[in-house]
mmCIF file with all atom_site columns, C-alpha atoms in Angstrom:
data_model
loop_
_atom_site.group_PDB
_atom_site.id
_atom_site.type_symbol
_atom_site.label_atom_id
_atom_site.label_alt_id
_atom_site.label_comp_id
_atom_site.label_asym_id
_atom_site.label_entity_id
_atom_site.label_seq_id
_atom_site.pdbx_PDB_ins_code
_atom_site.Cartn_x
_atom_site.Cartn_y
_atom_site.Cartn_z
_atom_site.occupancy
_atom_site.B_iso_or_equiv
_atom_site.pdbx_formal_charge
_atom_site.auth_seq_id
_atom_site.auth_comp_id
_atom_site.auth_asym_id
_atom_site.auth_atom_id
_atom_site.pdbx_PDB_model_num
ATOM 1   C CA . UNK I 1 1   ? 86.063  40.630 -103.303 1.00 0.00 ? 1   UNK I CA 1
ATOM 2   C CA . UNK I 1 2   ? 88.847  42.500 -101.625 1.00 0.00 ? 2   UNK I CA 1
ATOM 3   C CA . UNK I 1 3   ? 91.572  40.889 -100.285 1.00 0.00 ? 3   UNK I CA 1
ATOM 4   C CA . UNK I 1 4   ? 95.433  41.678 -98.868  1.00 0.00 ? 4   UNK I CA 1
ATOM 5   C CA . UNK I 1 5   ? 97.657  42.363 -101.621 1.00 0.00 ? 5   UNK I CA 1
ATOM 6   C CA . UNK I 1 6   ? 100.180 39.857 -99.682  1.00 0.00 ? 6   UNK I CA 1
ATOM 7   C CA . UNK I 1 7   ? 97.771  36.741 -100.237 1.00 0.00 ? 7   UNK I CA 1
ATOM 8   C CA . UNK I 1 8   ? 97.877  37.127 -104.110 1.00 0.00 ? 8   UNK I CA 1
ATOM 9   C CA . UNK I 1 9   ? 99.545  33.993 -105.671 1.00 0.00 ? 9   UNK I CA 1
ATOM 10  C CA . UNK I 1 10  ? 100.293 33.481 -109.283 1.00 0.00 ? 10  UNK I CA 1
ATOM 11  C CA . UNK I 1 11  ? 97.202  31.943 -111.346 1.00 0.00 ? 11  UNK I CA 1
ATOM 12  C CA . UNK I 1 12  ? 94.888  34.360 -109.348 1.00 0.00 ? 12  UNK I CA 1
ATOM 13  C CA . UNK I 1 13  ? 93.045  37.039 -111.112 1.00 0.00 ? 13  UNK I CA 1
ATOM 14  C CA . UNK I 1 14  ? 92.392  40.422 -109.986 1.00 0.00 ? 14  UNK I CA 1
ATOM 15  C CA . UNK I 1 15  ? 90.552  43.727 -111.334 1.00 0.00 ? 15  UNK I CA 1
ATOM 16  C CA . UNK I 1 16  ? 93.050  46.532 -111.490 1.00 0.00 ? 16  UNK I CA 1
ATOM 17  C CA . UNK I 1 17  ? 92.651  50.031 -113.689 1.00 0.00 ? 17  UNK I CA 1
ATOM 18  C CA . UNK I 1 18  ? 89.241  48.612 -114.967 1.00 0.00 ? 18  UNK I CA 1
ATOM 19  C CA . UNK I 1 19  ? 91.003  45.545 -116.539 1.00 0.00 ? 19  UNK I CA 1
ATOM 20  C CA . UNK I 1 20  ? 91.502  41.898 -115.693 1.00 0.00 ? 20  UNK I CA 1
ATOM 21  C CA . UNK I 1 21  ? 94.980  40.799 -115.104 1.00 0.00 ? 21  UNK I CA 1
ATOM 22  C CA . UNK I 1 22  ? 96.107  37.330 -114.247 1.00 0.00 ? 22  UNK I CA 1
ATOM 23  C CA . UNK I 1 23  ? 98.991  37.242 -111.871 1.00 0.00 ? 23  UNK I CA 1
ATOM 24  C CA . UNK I 1 24  ? 102.275 35.313 -113.450 1.00 0.00 ? 24  UNK I CA 1
ATOM 25  C CA . UNK I 1 25  ? 105.005 35.808 -110.637 1.00 0.00 ? 25  UNK I CA 1
ATOM 26  C CA . UNK I 1 26  ? 105.000 37.488 -107.276 1.00 0.00 ? 26  UNK I CA 1
ATOM 27  C CA . UNK I 1 27  ? 107.836 38.662 -104.862 1.00 0.00 ? 27  UNK I CA 1
ATOM 28  C CA . UNK I 1 28  ? 107.724 40.217 -101.499 1.00 0.00 ? 28  UNK I CA 1
ATOM 29  C CA . UNK I 1 29  ? 110.346 42.679 -100.992 1.00 0.00 ? 29  UNK I CA 1
ATOM 30  C CA . UNK I 1 30  ? 111.454 44.094 -97.679  1.00 0.00 ? 30  UNK I CA 1
ATOM 31  C CA . UNK I 1 31  ? 113.886 47.083 -98.235  1.00 0.00 ? 31  UNK I CA 1
ATOM 32  C CA . UNK I 1 32  ? 116.257 48.158 -95.625  1.00 0.00 ? 32  UNK I CA 1
ATOM 33  C CA . UNK I 1 33  ? 114.487 51.361 -95.021  1.00 0.00 ? 33  UNK I CA 1
ATOM 34  C CA . UNK I 1 34  ? 110.362 51.688 -95.149  1.00 0.00 ? 34  UNK I CA 1
ATOM 35  C CA . UNK I 1 35  ? 107.672 49.167 -95.190  1.00 0.00 ? 35  UNK I CA 1
ATOM 36  C CA . UNK I 1 36  ? 107.553 45.912 -97.053  1.00 0.00 ? 36  UNK I CA 1
ATOM 37  C CA . UNK I 1 37  ? 105.692 45.803 -100.399 1.00 0.00 ? 37  UNK I CA 1
ATOM 38  C CA . UNK I 1 38  ? 104.703 42.943 -102.870 1.00 0.00 ? 38  UNK I CA 1
ATOM 39  C CA . UNK I 1 39  ? 105.658 43.264 -106.435 1.00 0.00 ? 39  UNK I CA 1
ATOM 40  C CA . UNK I 1 40  ? 103.093 41.404 -108.614 1.00 0.00 ? 40  UNK I CA 1
ATOM 41  C CA . UNK I 1 41  ? 103.940 40.567 -112.472 1.00 0.00 ? 41  UNK I CA 1
ATOM 42  C CA . UNK I 1 42  ? 100.765 40.418 -114.044 1.00 0.00 ? 42  UNK I CA 1
ATOM 43  C CA . UNK I 1 43  ? 99.534  39.760 -117.696 1.00 0.00 ? 43  UNK I CA 1
ATOM 44  C CA . UNK I 1 44  ? 96.330  41.584 -119.298 1.00 0.00 ? 44  UNK I CA 1
ATOM 45  C CA . UNK I 1 45  ? 93.622  38.613 -119.943 1.00 0.00 ? 45  UNK I CA 1
ATOM 46  C CA . UNK I 1 46  ? 92.296  40.347 -122.889 1.00 0.00 ? 46  UNK I CA 1
ATOM 47  C CA . UNK I 1 47  ? 95.438  41.788 -124.821 1.00 0.00 ? 47  UNK I CA 1
ATOM 48  C CA . UNK I 1 48  ? 98.192  39.778 -123.003 1.00 0.00 ? 48  UNK I CA 1
ATOM 49  C CA . UNK I 1 49  ? 100.285 42.854 -122.345 1.00 0.00 ? 49  UNK I CA 1
ATOM 50  C CA . UNK I 1 50  ? 102.574 42.375 -119.296 1.00 0.00 ? 50  UNK I CA 1
ATOM 51  C CA . UNK I 1 51  ? 102.874 44.927 -116.197 1.00 0.00 ? 51  UNK I CA 1
ATOM 52  C CA . UNK I 1 52  ? 104.696 45.174 -112.751 1.00 0.00 ? 52  UNK I CA 1
ATOM 53  C CA . UNK I 1 53  ? 102.792 46.539 -110.169 1.00 0.00 ? 53  UNK I CA 1
ATOM 54  C CA . UNK I 1 54  ? 103.904 47.193 -106.439 1.00 0.00 ? 54  UNK I CA 1
ATOM 55  C CA . UNK I 1 55  ? 101.295 47.348 -103.498 1.00 0.00 ? 55  UNK I CA 1
ATOM 56  C CA . UNK I 1 56  ? 101.967 47.781 -99.805  1.00 0.00 ? 56  UNK I CA 1
ATOM 57  C CA . UNK I 1 57  ? 101.532 44.411 -97.991  1.00 0.00 ? 57  UNK I CA 1
ATOM 58  C CA . UNK I 1 58  ? 98.723  45.686 -96.087  1.00 0.00 ? 58  UNK I CA 1
ATOM 59  C CA . UNK I 1 59  ? 96.828  47.371 -99.062  1.00 0.00 ? 59  UNK I CA 1
ATOM 60  C CA . UNK I 1 60  ? 93.643  45.545 -100.427 1.00 0.00 ? 60  UNK I CA 1
ATOM 61  C CA . UNK I 1 61  ? 93.080  44.793 -104.082 1.00 0.00 ? 61  UNK I CA 1
ATOM 62  C CA . UNK I 1 62  ? 90.138  43.474 -105.840 1.00 0.00 ? 62  UNK I CA 1
ATOM 63  C CA . UNK I 1 63  ? 90.149  39.879 -106.732 1.00 0.00 ? 63  UNK I CA 1
ATOM 64  C CA . UNK I 1 64  ? 87.983  38.657 -109.782 1.00 0.00 ? 64  UNK I CA 1
ATOM 65  C CA . UNK I 1 65  ? 85.170  36.343 -109.137 1.00 0.00 ? 65  UNK I CA 1
ATOM 66  C CA . UNK I 1 66  ? 85.560  33.365 -111.470 1.00 0.00 ? 66  UNK I CA 1
ATOM 67  C CA . UNK I 1 67  ? 83.098  30.993 -112.573 1.00 0.00 ? 67  UNK I CA 1
ATOM 68  C CA . UNK I 1 68  ? 84.628  27.357 -112.500 1.00 0.00 ? 68  UNK I CA 1
ATOM 69  C CA . UNK I 1 69  ? 83.160  24.515 -114.833 1.00 0.00 ? 69  UNK I CA 1
ATOM 70  C CA . UNK I 1 70  ? 83.951  20.842 -114.367 1.00 0.00 ? 70  UNK I CA 1
ATOM 71  C CA . UNK I 1 71  ? 84.754  19.946 -118.206 1.00 0.00 ? 71  UNK I CA 1
ATOM 72  C CA . UNK I 1 72  ? 86.130  16.862 -119.978 1.00 0.00 ? 72  UNK I CA 1
ATOM 73  C CA . UNK I 1 73  ? 88.922  17.312 -122.570 1.00 0.00 ? 73  UNK I CA 1
ATOM 74  C CA . UNK I 1 74  ? 87.779  16.144 -126.084 1.00 0.00 ? 74  UNK I CA 1
ATOM 75  C CA . UNK I 1 75  ? 90.270  16.822 -128.781 1.00 0.00 ? 75  UNK I CA 1
ATOM 76  C CA . UNK I 1 76  ? 93.221  19.235 -129.829 1.00 0.00 ? 76  UNK I CA 1
ATOM 77  C CA . UNK I 1 77  ? 92.992  20.991 -133.265 1.00 0.00 ? 77  UNK I CA 1
ATOM 78  C CA . UNK I 1 78  ? 95.930  23.235 -134.255 1.00 0.00 ? 78  UNK I CA 1
ATOM 79  C CA . UNK I 1 79  ? 96.511  25.430 -131.362 1.00 0.00 ? 79  UNK I CA 1
ATOM 80  C CA . UNK I 1 80  ? 92.997  25.081 -130.345 1.00 0.00 ? 80  UNK I CA 1
ATOM 81  C CA . UNK I 1 81  ? 91.818  22.572 -127.629 1.00 0.00 ? 81  UNK I CA 1
ATOM 82  C CA . UNK I 1 82  ? 88.176  21.497 -127.347 1.00 0.00 ? 82  UNK I CA 1
ATOM 83  C CA . UNK I 1 83  ? 86.440  20.847 -123.676 1.00 0.00 ? 83  UNK I CA 1
ATOM 84  C CA . UNK I 1 84  ? 82.908  19.631 -123.185 1.00 0.00 ? 84  UNK I CA 1
ATOM 85  C CA . UNK I 1 85  ? 80.900  20.791 -119.852 1.00 0.00 ? 85  UNK I CA 1
ATOM 86  C CA . UNK I 1 86  ? 79.876  17.781 -117.866 1.00 0.00 ? 86  UNK I CA 1
ATOM 87  C CA . UNK I 1 87  ? 76.415  19.290 -116.942 1.00 0.00 ? 87  UNK I CA 1
ATOM 88  C CA . UNK I 1 88  ? 75.211  21.009 -120.296 1.00 0.00 ? 88  UNK I CA 1
ATOM 89  C CA . UNK I 1 89  ? 77.427  19.008 -122.824 1.00 0.00 ? 89  UNK I CA 1
ATOM 90  C CA . UNK I 1 90  ? 78.240  22.252 -124.431 1.00 0.00 ? 90  UNK I CA 1
ATOM 91  C CA . UNK I 1 91  ? 81.246  22.541 -126.080 1.00 0.00 ? 91  UNK I CA 1
ATOM 92  C CA . UNK I 1 92  ? 84.016  25.160 -125.664 1.00 0.00 ? 92  UNK I CA 1
ATOM 93  C CA . UNK I 1 93  ? 87.092  26.054 -127.904 1.00 0.00 ? 93  UNK I CA 1
ATOM 94  C CA . UNK I 1 94  ? 90.035  27.514 -126.022 1.00 0.00 ? 94  UNK I CA 1
ATOM 95  C CA . UNK I 1 95  ? 93.603  28.539 -127.424 1.00 0.00 ? 95  UNK I CA 1
ATOM 96  C CA . UNK I 1 96  ? 96.707  27.193 -126.389 1.00 0.00 ? 96  UNK I CA 1
ATOM 97  C CA . UNK I 1 97  ? 98.161  30.480 -124.989 1.00 0.00 ? 97  UNK I CA 1
ATOM 98  C CA . UNK I 1 98  ? 95.257  30.357 -122.249 1.00 0.00 ? 98  UNK I CA 1
ATOM 99  C CA . UNK I 1 99  ? 96.077  26.820 -121.055 1.00 0.00 ? 99  UNK I CA 1
ATOM 100 C CA . UNK I 1 100 ? 99.765  27.657 -121.204 1.00 0.00 ? 100 UNK I CA 1
ATOM 101 C CA . UNK I 1 101 ? 102.629 25.047 -120.750 1.00 0.00 ? 101 UNK I CA 1
ATOM 102 C CA . UNK I 1 102 ? 100.526 22.380 -119.074 1.00 0.00 ? 102 UNK I CA 1
ATOM 103 C CA . UNK I 1 103 ? 98.701  21.752 -122.348 1.00 0.00 ? 103 UNK I CA 1
ATOM 104 C CA . UNK I 1 104 ? 101.141 19.193 -123.677 1.00 0.00 ? 104 UNK I CA 1
ATOM 105 C CA . UNK I 1 105 ? 99.883  17.038 -120.845 1.00 0.00 ? 105 UNK I CA 1
ATOM 106 C CA . UNK I 1 106 ? 96.166  17.026 -121.713 1.00 0.00 ? 106 UNK I CA 1
ATOM 107 C CA . UNK I 1 107 ? 94.773  13.520 -122.414 1.00 0.00 ? 107 UNK I CA 1
ATOM 108 C CA . UNK I 1 108 ? 91.627  12.537 -124.559 1.00 0.00 ? 108 UNK I CA 1
ATOM 109 C CA . UNK I 1 109 ? 88.762  12.027 -121.614 1.00 0.00 ? 109 UNK I CA 1
ATOM 110 C CA . UNK I 1 110 ? 90.851  13.974 -118.801 1.00 0.00 ? 110 UNK I CA 1
ATOM 111 C CA . UNK I 1 111 ? 88.813  16.002 -116.491 1.00 0.00 ? 111 UNK I CA 1
ATOM 112 C CA . UNK I 1 112 ? 89.820  19.583 -116.009 1.00 0.00 ? 112 UNK I CA 1
ATOM 113 C CA . UNK I 1 113 ? 88.494  23.051 -114.262 1.00 0.00 ? 113 UNK I CA 1
ATOM 114 C CA . UNK I 1 114 ? 87.778  25.876 -116.897 1.00 0.00 ? 114 UNK I CA 1
ATOM 115 C CA . UNK I 1 115 ? 87.943  28.939 -114.975 1.00 0.00 ? 115 UNK I CA 1
ATOM 116 C CA . UNK I 1 116 ? 85.835  31.863 -116.875 1.00 0.00 ? 116 UNK I CA 1
ATOM 117 C CA . UNK I 1 117 ? 84.897  35.236 -116.290 1.00 0.00 ? 117 UNK I CA 1
ATOM 118 C CA . UNK I 1 118 ? 81.404  36.844 -117.781 1.00 0.00 ? 118 UNK I CA 1
ATOM 119 C CA . UNK I 1 119 ? 81.294  33.607 -119.970 1.00 0.00 ? 119 UNK I CA 1
ATOM 120 C CA . UNK I 1 120 ? 85.017  33.888 -121.484 1.00 0.00 ? 120 UNK I CA 1
ATOM 121 C CA . UNK I 1 121 ? 87.486  31.314 -120.636 1.00 0.00 ? 121 UNK I CA 1
ATOM 122 C CA . UNK I 1 122 ? 90.626  32.699 -118.746 1.00 0.00 ? 122 UNK I CA 1
ATOM 123 C CA . UNK I 1 123 ? 92.237  29.393 -117.448 1.00 0.00 ? 123 UNK I CA 1
ATOM 124 C CA . UNK I 1 124 ? 92.434  25.745 -117.313 1.00 0.00 ? 124 UNK I CA 1
ATOM 125 C CA . UNK I 1 125 ? 93.356  23.910 -114.386 1.00 0.00 ? 125 UNK I CA 1
ATOM 126 C CA . UNK I 1 126 ? 94.599  20.510 -114.984 1.00 0.00 ? 126 UNK I CA 1
ATOM 127 C CA . UNK I 1 127 ? 95.174  17.468 -112.624 1.00 0.00 ? 127 UNK I CA 1
ATOM 128 C CA . UNK I 1 128 ? 98.547  18.077 -110.550 1.00 0.00 ? 128 UNK I CA 1
ATOM 129 C CA . UNK I 1 129 ? 99.843  14.615 -111.974 1.00 0.00 ? 129 UNK I CA 1
ATOM 130 C CA . UNK I 1 130 ? 99.448  12.400 -115.158 1.00 0.00 ? 130 UNK I CA 1
ATOM 131 C CA . UNK I 1 131 ? 100.319 8.973  -115.967 1.00 0.00 ? 131 UNK I CA 1
ATOM 132 C CA . UNK I 1 132 ? 102.252 8.524  -119.044 1.00 0.00 ? 132 UNK I CA 1
ATOM 133 C CA . UNK I 1 133 ? 104.230 5.725  -121.010 1.00 0.00 ? 133 UNK I CA 1
ATOM 134 C CA . UNK I 1 134 ? 108.020 6.095  -121.775 1.00 0.00 ? 134 UNK I CA 1
ATOM 135 C CA . UNK I 1 135 ? 108.380 5.862  -125.437 1.00 0.00 ? 135 UNK I CA 1
ATOM 136 C CA . UNK I 1 136 ? 112.387 6.080  -125.909 1.00 0.00 ? 136 UNK I CA 1
ATOM 137 C CA . UNK I 1 137 ? 115.198 5.760  -122.851 1.00 0.00 ? 137 UNK I CA 1
ATOM 138 C CA . UNK I 1 138 ? 118.797 6.011  -122.899 1.00 0.00 ? 138 UNK I CA 1
ATOM 139 C CA . UNK I 1 139 ? 120.650 2.704  -121.946 1.00 0.00 ? 139 UNK I CA 1
ATOM 140 C CA . UNK I 1 140 ? 122.113 2.738  -118.308 1.00 0.00 ? 140 UNK I CA 1
ATOM 141 C CA . UNK I 1 141 ? 125.380 4.026  -118.230 1.00 0.00 ? 141 UNK I CA 1
ATOM 142 C CA . UNK I 1 142 ? 127.842 1.353  -116.114 1.00 0.00 ? 142 UNK I CA 1
ATOM 143 C CA . UNK I 1 143 ? 129.290 2.671  -112.919 1.00 0.00 ? 143 UNK I CA 1
ATOM 144 C CA . UNK I 1 144 ? 127.006 5.667  -112.179 1.00 0.00 ? 144 UNK I CA 1
ATOM 145 C CA . UNK I 1 145 ? 125.166 3.829  -109.465 1.00 0.00 ? 145 UNK I CA 1
ATOM 146 C CA . UNK I 1 146 ? 126.869 5.477  -106.546 1.00 0.00 ? 146 UNK I CA 1
ATOM 147 C CA . UNK I 1 147 ? 125.063 8.773  -106.807 1.00 0.00 ? 147 UNK I CA 1
ATOM 148 C CA . UNK I 1 148 ? 121.602 9.612  -107.739 1.00 0.00 ? 148 UNK I CA 1
ATOM 149 C CA . UNK I 1 149 ? 121.815 9.750  -111.547 1.00 0.00 ? 149 UNK I CA 1
ATOM 150 C CA . UNK I 1 150 ? 119.058 10.512 -113.706 1.00 0.00 ? 150 UNK I CA 1
ATOM 151 C CA . UNK I 1 151 ? 118.939 9.601  -117.633 1.00 0.00 ? 151 UNK I CA 1
ATOM 152 C CA . UNK I 1 152 ? 116.822 11.394 -120.352 1.00 0.00 ? 152 UNK I CA 1
ATOM 153 C CA . UNK I 1 153 ? 113.554 9.603  -121.508 1.00 0.00 ? 153 UNK I CA 1
ATOM 154 C CA . UNK I 1 154 ? 110.913 10.766 -123.923 1.00 0.00 ? 154 UNK I CA 1
ATOM 155 C CA . UNK I 1 155 ? 107.257 10.544 -123.063 1.00 0.00 ? 155 UNK I CA 1
ATOM 156 C CA . UNK I 1 156 ? 104.291 9.350  -125.445 1.00 0.00 ? 156 UNK I CA 1
ATOM 157 C CA . UNK I 1 157 ? 103.331 12.964 -125.959 1.00 0.00 ? 157 UNK I CA 1
ATOM 158 C CA . UNK I 1 158 ? 106.856 14.070 -127.147 1.00 0.00 ? 158 UNK I CA 1
ATOM 159 C CA . UNK I 1 159 ? 108.088 15.608 -123.973 1.00 0.00 ? 159 UNK I CA 1
ATOM 160 C CA . UNK I 1 160 ? 111.640 14.826 -122.685 1.00 0.00 ? 160 UNK I CA 1
ATOM 161 C CA . UNK I 1 161 ? 112.103 14.284 -118.958 1.00 0.00 ? 161 UNK I CA 1
ATOM 162 C CA . UNK I 1 162 ? 114.920 13.065 -116.678 1.00 0.00 ? 162 UNK I CA 1
ATOM 163 C CA . UNK I 1 163 ? 114.195 9.463  -115.058 1.00 0.00 ? 163 UNK I CA 1
ATOM 164 C CA . UNK I 1 164 ? 116.137 7.228  -112.730 1.00 0.00 ? 164 UNK I CA 1
ATOM 165 C CA . UNK I 1 165 ? 118.402 4.557  -114.458 1.00 0.00 ? 165 UNK I CA 1
ATOM 166 C CA . UNK I 1 166 ? 115.905 1.629  -113.629 1.00 0.00 ? 166 UNK I CA 1
ATOM 167 C CA . UNK I 1 167 ? 113.001 3.065  -115.801 1.00 0.00 ? 167 UNK I CA 1
ATOM 168 C CA . UNK I 1 168 ? 113.056 1.432  -119.324 1.00 0.00 ? 168 UNK I CA 1
ATOM 169 C CA . UNK I 1 169 ? 110.812 2.235  -122.598 1.00 0.00 ? 169 UNK I CA 1
ATOM 170 C CA . UNK I 1 170 ? 107.330 0.903  -122.196 1.00 0.00 ? 170 UNK I CA 1
ATOM 171 C CA . UNK I 1 171 ? 107.255 1.745  -118.334 1.00 0.00 ? 171 UNK I CA 1
ATOM 172 C CA . UNK I 1 172 ? 104.434 4.004  -117.197 1.00 0.00 ? 172 UNK I CA 1
ATOM 173 C CA . UNK I 1 173 ? 105.478 6.958  -115.028 1.00 0.00 ? 173 UNK I CA 1
ATOM 174 C CA . UNK I 1 174 ? 103.736 9.461  -113.134 1.00 0.00 ? 174 UNK I CA 1
ATOM 175 C CA . UNK I 1 175 ? 104.725 13.032 -114.157 1.00 0.00 ? 175 UNK I CA 1
ATOM 176 C CA . UNK I 1 176 ? 104.096 16.391 -112.285 1.00 0.00 ? 176 UNK I CA 1
ATOM 177 C CA . UNK I 1 177 ? 102.245 18.577 -114.817 1.00 0.00 ? 177 UNK I CA 1
ATOM 178 C CA . UNK I 1 178 ? 103.186 21.754 -113.212 1.00 0.00 ? 178 UNK I CA 1
ATOM 179 C CA . UNK I 1 179 ? 107.038 21.124 -113.256 1.00 0.00 ? 179 UNK I CA 1
ATOM 180 C CA . UNK I 1 180 ? 107.172 18.422 -115.803 1.00 0.00 ? 180 UNK I CA 1
ATOM 181 C CA . UNK I 1 181 ? 109.302 16.205 -113.627 1.00 0.00 ? 181 UNK I CA 1
ATOM 182 C CA . UNK I 1 182 ? 109.247 12.605 -113.015 1.00 0.00 ? 182 UNK I CA 1
ATOM 183 C CA . UNK I 1 183 ? 107.610 11.687 -109.770 1.00 0.00 ? 183 UNK I CA 1
ATOM 184 C CA . UNK I 1 184 ? 107.277 7.745  -109.495 1.00 0.00 ? 184 UNK I CA 1
ATOM 185 C CA . UNK I 1 185 ? 106.580 4.513  -111.510 1.00 0.00 ? 185 UNK I CA 1
ATOM 186 C CA . UNK I 1 186 ? 102.969 4.031  -112.121 1.00 0.00 ? 186 UNK I CA 1
ATOM 187 C CA . UNK I 1 187 ? 101.280 1.509  -109.803 1.00 0.00 ? 187 UNK I CA 1
ATOM 188 C CA . UNK I 1 188 ? 99.171  -0.011 -112.405 1.00 0.00 ? 188 UNK I CA 1
#
């Protein structure tokens, strides 16, 4: 479907020069002279090559139609992650590079949305927030209560994050999967 170039965002997939490209970064540039344009940093879905393209903001681009399937994460084996379709119970193996950095937050039984084009998976959308347990945290340094200080802590999946001083080992916390930052203490 044709859409304005200035509506493209990271994660969107577009058809350009006969290939499928996933957008990794966007920037709207307004030069002192001439019209504004949008600069898209894109990655070829099949080969992984990167490209930077510029479009006038009023120009239209072809956004690819993606099929979305609700799936359940089953297990990880090396750099491959296995998901099961909730309707057909078909199992699909997806490599880590398609999932990206949020792969560290996948948990057994997690409900995700897998985006595919003509049967091949292009991306995995995981929930925005996950609840994890702190396994290690540094002791509180006395006298740092005046400012909003944070201390390093390690989650059960091995990821290090910064948490407020009152969070101890064994505490369950909510983490933003997009940024990998502490959100709040879990309410369970």
